[in-house]
Coordinates of C-alpha atoms and ligand atoms in Angstrom, one line a residue:
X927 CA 67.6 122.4 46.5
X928 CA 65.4 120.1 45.3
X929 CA 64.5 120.4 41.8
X930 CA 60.7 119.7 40.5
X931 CA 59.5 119.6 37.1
X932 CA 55.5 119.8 36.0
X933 CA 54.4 120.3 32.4
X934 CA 51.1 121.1 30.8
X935 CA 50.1 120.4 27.3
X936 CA 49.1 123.7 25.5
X937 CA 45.3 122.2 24.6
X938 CA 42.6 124.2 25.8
X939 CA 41.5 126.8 28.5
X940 CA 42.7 127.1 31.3
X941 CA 39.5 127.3 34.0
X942 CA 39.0 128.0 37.7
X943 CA 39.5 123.9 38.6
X944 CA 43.2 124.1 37.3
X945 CA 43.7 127.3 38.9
X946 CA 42.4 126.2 42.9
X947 CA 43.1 122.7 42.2
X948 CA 46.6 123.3 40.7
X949 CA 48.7 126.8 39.5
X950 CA 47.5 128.5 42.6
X951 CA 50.0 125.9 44.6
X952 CA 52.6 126.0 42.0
X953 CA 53.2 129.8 43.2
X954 CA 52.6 129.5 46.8
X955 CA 55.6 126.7 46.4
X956 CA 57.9 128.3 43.9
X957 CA 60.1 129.5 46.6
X958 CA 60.5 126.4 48.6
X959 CA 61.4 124.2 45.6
X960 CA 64.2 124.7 42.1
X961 CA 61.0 124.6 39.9
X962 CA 60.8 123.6 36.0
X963 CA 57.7 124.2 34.4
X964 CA 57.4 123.3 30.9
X965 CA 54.8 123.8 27.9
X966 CA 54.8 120.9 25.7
X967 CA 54.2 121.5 22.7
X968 CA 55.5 118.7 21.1
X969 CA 53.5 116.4 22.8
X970 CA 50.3 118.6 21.6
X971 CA 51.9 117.8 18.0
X972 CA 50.7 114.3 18.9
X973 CA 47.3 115.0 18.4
X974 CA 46.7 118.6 16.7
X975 CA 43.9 118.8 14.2
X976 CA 44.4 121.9 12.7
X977 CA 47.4 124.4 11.8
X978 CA 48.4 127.7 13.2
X979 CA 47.1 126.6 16.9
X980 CA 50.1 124.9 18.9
X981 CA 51.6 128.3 18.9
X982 CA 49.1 131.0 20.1
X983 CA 47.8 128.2 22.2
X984 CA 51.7 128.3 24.0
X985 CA 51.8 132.2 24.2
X986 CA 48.5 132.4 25.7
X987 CA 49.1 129.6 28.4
X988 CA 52.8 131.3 28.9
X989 CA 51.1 134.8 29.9
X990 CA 48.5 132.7 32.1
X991 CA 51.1 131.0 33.9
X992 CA 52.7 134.3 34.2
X993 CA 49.7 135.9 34.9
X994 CA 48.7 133.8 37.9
X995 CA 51.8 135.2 39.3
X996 CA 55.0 132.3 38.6
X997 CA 57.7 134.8 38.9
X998 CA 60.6 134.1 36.1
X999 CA 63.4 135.3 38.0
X1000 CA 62.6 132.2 40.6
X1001 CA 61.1 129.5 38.4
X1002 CA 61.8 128.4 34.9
X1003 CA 58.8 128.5 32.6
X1004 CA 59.9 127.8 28.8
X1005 CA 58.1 126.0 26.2
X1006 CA 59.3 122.6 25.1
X1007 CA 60.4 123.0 21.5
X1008 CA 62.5 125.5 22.2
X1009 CA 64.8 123.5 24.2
X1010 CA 66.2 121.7 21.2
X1011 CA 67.3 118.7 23.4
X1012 CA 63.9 117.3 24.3
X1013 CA 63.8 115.8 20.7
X1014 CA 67.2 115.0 20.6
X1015 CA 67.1 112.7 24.1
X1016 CA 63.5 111.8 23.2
X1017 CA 64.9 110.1 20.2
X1018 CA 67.7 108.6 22.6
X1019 CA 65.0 107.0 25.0
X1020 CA 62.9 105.4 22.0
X1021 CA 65.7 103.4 21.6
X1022 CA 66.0 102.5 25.0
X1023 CA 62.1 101.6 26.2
X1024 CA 60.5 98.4 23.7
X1025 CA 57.8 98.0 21.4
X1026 CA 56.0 95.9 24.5
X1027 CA 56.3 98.6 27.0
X1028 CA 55.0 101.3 25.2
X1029 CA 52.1 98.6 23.8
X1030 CA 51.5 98.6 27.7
X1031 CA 50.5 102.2 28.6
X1032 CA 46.9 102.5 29.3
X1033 CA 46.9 105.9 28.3
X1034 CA 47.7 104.6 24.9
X1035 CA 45.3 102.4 24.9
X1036 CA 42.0 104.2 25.5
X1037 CA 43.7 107.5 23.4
X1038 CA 43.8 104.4 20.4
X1039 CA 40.8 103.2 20.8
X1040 CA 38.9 106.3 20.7
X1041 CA 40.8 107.4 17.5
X1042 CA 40.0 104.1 15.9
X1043 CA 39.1 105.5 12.7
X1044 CA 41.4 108.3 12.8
X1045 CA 44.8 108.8 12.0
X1046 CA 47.2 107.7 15.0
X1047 CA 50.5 109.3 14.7
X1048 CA 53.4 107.1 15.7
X1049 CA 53.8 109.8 18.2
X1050 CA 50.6 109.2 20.4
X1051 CA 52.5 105.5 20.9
X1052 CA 56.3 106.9 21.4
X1053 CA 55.3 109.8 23.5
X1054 CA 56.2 108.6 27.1
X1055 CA 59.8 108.2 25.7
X1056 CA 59.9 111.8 25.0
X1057 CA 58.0 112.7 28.4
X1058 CA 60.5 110.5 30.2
X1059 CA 63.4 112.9 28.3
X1060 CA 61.6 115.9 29.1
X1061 CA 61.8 114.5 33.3
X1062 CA 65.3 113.2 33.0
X1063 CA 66.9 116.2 31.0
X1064 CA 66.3 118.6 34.4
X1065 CA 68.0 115.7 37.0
X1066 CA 64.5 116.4 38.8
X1067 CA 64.1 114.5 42.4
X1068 CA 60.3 114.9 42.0
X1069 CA 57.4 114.9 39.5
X1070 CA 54.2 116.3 40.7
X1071 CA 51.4 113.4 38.9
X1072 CA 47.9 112.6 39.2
X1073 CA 47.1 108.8 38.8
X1074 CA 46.2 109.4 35.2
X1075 CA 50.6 110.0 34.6
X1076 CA 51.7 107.7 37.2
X1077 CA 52.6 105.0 34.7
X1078 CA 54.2 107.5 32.4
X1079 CA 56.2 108.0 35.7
X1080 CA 57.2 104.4 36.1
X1081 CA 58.5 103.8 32.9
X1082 CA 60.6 106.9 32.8
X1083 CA 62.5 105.3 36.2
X1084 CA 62.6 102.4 34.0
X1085 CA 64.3 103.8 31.5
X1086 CA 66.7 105.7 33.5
X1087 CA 67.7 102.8 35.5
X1088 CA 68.3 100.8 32.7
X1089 CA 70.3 103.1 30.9
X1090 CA 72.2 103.8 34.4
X1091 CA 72.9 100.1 34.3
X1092 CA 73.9 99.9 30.9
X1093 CA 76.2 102.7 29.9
X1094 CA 76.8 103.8 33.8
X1095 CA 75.5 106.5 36.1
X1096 CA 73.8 109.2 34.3
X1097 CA 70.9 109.9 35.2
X1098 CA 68.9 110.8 38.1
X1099 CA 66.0 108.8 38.9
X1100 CA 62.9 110.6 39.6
X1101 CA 60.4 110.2 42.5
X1102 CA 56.1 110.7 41.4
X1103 CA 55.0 113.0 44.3
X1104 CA 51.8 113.8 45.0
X1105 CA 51.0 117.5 44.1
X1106 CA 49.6 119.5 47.1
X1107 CA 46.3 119.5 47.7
X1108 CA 44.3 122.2 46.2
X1109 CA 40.9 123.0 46.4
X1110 CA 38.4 120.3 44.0
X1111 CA 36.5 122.3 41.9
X1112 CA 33.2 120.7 40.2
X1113 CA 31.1 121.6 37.5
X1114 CA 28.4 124.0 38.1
X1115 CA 25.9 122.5 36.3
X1116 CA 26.8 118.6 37.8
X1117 CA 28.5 119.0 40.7
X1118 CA 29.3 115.7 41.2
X1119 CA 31.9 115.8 38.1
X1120 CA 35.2 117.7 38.6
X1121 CA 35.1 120.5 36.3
X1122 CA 36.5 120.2 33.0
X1123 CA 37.6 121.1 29.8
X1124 CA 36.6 118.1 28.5
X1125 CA 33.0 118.9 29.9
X1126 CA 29.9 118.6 27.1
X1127 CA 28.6 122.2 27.9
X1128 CA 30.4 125.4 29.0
X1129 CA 28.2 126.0 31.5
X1130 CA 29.1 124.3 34.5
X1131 CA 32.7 125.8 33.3
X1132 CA 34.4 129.1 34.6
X1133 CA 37.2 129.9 32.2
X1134 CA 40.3 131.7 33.5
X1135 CA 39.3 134.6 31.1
X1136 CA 35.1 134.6 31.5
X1137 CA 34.2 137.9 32.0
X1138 CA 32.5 139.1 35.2
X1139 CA 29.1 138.9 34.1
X1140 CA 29.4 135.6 32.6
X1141 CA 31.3 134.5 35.9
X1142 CA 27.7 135.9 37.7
X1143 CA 25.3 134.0 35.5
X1144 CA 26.8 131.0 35.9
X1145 CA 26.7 131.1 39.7
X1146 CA 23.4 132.6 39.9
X1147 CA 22.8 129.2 37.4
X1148 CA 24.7 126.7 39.4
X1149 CA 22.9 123.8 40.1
X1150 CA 21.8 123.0 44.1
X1151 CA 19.1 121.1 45.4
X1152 CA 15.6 121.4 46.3
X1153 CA 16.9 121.5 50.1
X1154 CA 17.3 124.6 52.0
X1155 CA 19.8 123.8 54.3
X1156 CA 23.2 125.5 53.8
X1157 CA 25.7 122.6 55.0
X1158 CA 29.1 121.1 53.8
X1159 CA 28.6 117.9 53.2
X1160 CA 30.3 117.0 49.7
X1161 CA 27.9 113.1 49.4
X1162 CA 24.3 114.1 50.6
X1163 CA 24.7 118.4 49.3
X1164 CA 27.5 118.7 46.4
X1165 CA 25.8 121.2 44.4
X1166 CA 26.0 123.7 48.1
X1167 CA 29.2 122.1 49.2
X1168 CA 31.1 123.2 46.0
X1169 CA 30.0 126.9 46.5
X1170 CA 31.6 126.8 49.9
X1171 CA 34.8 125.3 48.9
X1172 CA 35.0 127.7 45.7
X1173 CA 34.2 130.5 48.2
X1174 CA 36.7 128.8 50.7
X1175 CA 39.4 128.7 48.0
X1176 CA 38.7 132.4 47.3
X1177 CA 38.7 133.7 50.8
X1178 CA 40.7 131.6 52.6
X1179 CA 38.1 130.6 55.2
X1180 CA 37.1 127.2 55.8
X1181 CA 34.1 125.6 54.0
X1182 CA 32.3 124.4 57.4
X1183 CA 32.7 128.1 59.0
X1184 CA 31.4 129.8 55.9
X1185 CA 28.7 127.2 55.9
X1186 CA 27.3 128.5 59.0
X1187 CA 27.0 132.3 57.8
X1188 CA 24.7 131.4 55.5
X1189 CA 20.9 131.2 55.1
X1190 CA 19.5 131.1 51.6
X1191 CA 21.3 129.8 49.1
X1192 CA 21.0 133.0 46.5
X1193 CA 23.0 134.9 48.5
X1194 CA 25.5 132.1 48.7
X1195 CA 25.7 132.0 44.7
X1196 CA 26.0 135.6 44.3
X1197 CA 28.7 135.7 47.1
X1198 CA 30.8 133.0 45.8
X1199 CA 30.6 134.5 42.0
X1200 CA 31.4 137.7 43.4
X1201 CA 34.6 136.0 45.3
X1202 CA 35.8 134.8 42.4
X1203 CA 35.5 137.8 39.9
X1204 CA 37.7 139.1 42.5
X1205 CA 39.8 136.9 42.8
X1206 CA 40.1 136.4 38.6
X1207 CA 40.6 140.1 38.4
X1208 CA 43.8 141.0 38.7
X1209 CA 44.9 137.7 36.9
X1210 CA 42.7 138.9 34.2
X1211 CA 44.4 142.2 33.7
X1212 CA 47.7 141.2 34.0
X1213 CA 47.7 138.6 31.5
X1214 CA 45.9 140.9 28.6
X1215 CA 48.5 143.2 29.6
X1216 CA 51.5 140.6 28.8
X1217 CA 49.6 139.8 25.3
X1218 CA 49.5 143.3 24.9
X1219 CA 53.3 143.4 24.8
X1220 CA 54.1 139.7 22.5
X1221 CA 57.4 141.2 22.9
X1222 CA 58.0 141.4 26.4
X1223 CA 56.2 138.1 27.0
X1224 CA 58.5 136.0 24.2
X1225 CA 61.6 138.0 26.0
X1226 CA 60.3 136.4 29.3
X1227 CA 60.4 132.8 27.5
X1228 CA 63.4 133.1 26.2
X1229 CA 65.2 133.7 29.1
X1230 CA 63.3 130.3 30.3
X1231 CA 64.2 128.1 27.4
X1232 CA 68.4 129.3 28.0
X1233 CA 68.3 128.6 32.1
X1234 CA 66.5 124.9 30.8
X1235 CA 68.9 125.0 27.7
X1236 CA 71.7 125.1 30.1
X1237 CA 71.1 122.2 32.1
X1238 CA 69.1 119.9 29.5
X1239 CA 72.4 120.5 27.3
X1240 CA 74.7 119.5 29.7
X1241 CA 72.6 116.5 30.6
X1242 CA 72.5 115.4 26.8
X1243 CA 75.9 115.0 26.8
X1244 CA 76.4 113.4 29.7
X1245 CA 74.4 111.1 28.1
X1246 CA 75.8 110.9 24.7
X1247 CA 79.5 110.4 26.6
X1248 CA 78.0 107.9 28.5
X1249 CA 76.8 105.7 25.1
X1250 CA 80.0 106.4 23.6
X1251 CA 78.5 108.5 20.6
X1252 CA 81.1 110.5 18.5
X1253 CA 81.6 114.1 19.7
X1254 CA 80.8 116.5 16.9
Ligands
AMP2717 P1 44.3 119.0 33.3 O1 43.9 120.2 32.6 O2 43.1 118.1 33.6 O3 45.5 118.3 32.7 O4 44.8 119.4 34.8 C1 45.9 120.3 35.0 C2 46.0 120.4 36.6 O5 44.8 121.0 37.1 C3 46.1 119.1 37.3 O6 47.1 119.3 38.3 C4 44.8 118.8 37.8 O7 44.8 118.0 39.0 C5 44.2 120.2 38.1 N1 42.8 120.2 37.9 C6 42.1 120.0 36.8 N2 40.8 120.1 36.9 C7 40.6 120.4 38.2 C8 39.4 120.6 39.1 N3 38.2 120.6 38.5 N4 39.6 120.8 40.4 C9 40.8 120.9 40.9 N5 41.9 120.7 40.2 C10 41.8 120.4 38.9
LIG2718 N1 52.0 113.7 29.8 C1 51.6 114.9 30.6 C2 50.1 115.1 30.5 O1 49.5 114.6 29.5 C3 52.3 116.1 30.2 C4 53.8 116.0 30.4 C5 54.7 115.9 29.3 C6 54.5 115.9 31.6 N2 56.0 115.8 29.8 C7 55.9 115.8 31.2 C8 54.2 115.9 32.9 C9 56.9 115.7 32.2 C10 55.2 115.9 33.9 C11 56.6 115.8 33.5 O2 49.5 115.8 31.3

């Protein structure tokens, strides 16, 4: 079976664009494919202001992904520190990718530049060696990226085929896939920006957790156009066009038939915020059931970090036979 691998960086909410765009497909695909999913803390570390975060931050996304229905006897959800072996082959690849390369990431780059006056852990430049371990540990065929990793991509399958070459077959080299489409959610308040966490206001933002009322006002709020025309058509209407994919996503109907059901654009936005408090629902209750019960949930992770424990260790020391490092 083919084995795929996605991680997220515990940093923030997770809203209605990462859902539709993103966790909704993981789910509907986590029978087709040997799925890894992995919260990385340790690459948070590389930028965390403040203390006592990283690790609420992982419970909380743990019981989302949970809650948004990745079942744990099919897919592997643990968080990245405790799977030891992530720092210990991350330390292996920084001594297998140079100075030059990792002076090369673009990612590095604009992170550095906006930090210019900041303190810039040594981390924020080594971390693709440690995301290329966290790929390589798993033998995954395919990585699921967005342009914005695809380099981090490349230079892991540099790395692995250079160590390959130089201490002999170890590892497997890893394919960027494109994830499956999922719906493109924009901002409510400037629909012609995807919506994000990284957004100036919250208002164009539906968090996973927003509360039904809130979810309403911001509809009723969503920013259209002086038109009156109900029509999908994402260049000349995007404010409208949004509504009907959200409502789309929600209902499984296509934008362009819902389109044609509609007259006034109020009862579009109260339709589509309705569609999506139901849909957020039952997500909502089941993850404030699971931090309810810390116990439960940390029980669920721990049997996630030993099925990852037991491949990532057996990978390590394939990879520490293959350098030639003494056994302890
Ligand atoms: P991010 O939080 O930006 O790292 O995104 C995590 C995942 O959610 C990625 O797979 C993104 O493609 C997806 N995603 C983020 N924002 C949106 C959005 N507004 N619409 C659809 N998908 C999104
Ligand atoms: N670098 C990725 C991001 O910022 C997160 C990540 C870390 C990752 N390790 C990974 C993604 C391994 C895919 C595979 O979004």
């Amino acid at each position: 079976m083919t084995r795929v691998l996605s991680c997220i960086q515990p940093t923030g909410d997770v809203h209605l664009g990462n859902y539709l765009g993103a966790l909704r497909n993981w789910v509907a695909g986590q029978h087709e494919k040997d799925a890894f999913h992995g919260i990385v803390d340790l690459h948070a570390l590389t930028i965390t202001e403040a203390p006592d975060i990283v690790g609420q931050s992982s419970l909380q996304l743990a019981a989302m992904l949970f809650a948004v229905g990745l079942d744990p006897a099919v897919t592997t959800v643990f968080v990245q520190s405790h799977v030891p072996e992530h720092s210990q082959l991350g330390w292996i690849m920084e001594c297998q990718v140079s100075f030059g390369e990792l002076s090369r990431m673009t990612q590095f780059k604009d992170k550095s530049a906006k930090r210019e006056h900041d303190f810039l852990s040594a981390g924020l430049f080594s971390y693709p060696a440690l995301m290329a371990a966290d790929i390589l540990l798993y033998d995954t065929d395919e990585v699921p990226v967005g342009e914005d990793q695809r380099q981090h991509l490349e230079i892991t399958r540099d790395i692995a085929i250079r160590f390959n070459h130089r201490f002999g077959e170890t590892f497997v080299i890893p394919t960027a896939v494109m994830p499956k489409a999922g719906a493109r959610v924009m901002d409510l308040q400037d629909p012609t920006s995807k919506m994000s966490k990284s957004a100036a206001a919250d208002t164009g933002l539906i968090s996973m957790l927003e509360d039904p009322a809130a979810i309403m006002k911001k509809f009723k709020r969503a920013v259209t156009d002086s038109d009156t025309e109900v029509r999908f058509d994402r260049a000349e209407k995007p404010g409208i066009s949004n509504l009907l994919e959200i409502l789309a996503a929600c209902t499984g109907e296509t934008p362009q038939a819902l389109a044609t059901k509609y007259t006034q654009y109020g009862s579009l936005k109260v339709d589509t915020g309705e569609a999506v408090v139901e849909t957020l629902r039952p997500i909502q209750a089941r993850y404030h059931e699971l931090m309810t019960d810390r116990g439960q949930l940390q029980s669920l992770l721990r049997i996630g970090a030993d099925k990852a424990r037991s491949v990532a260790s057996a990978t390590l020391a394939r990879a520490q036979r293959s350098i030639g490092m003494l056994p302890a």
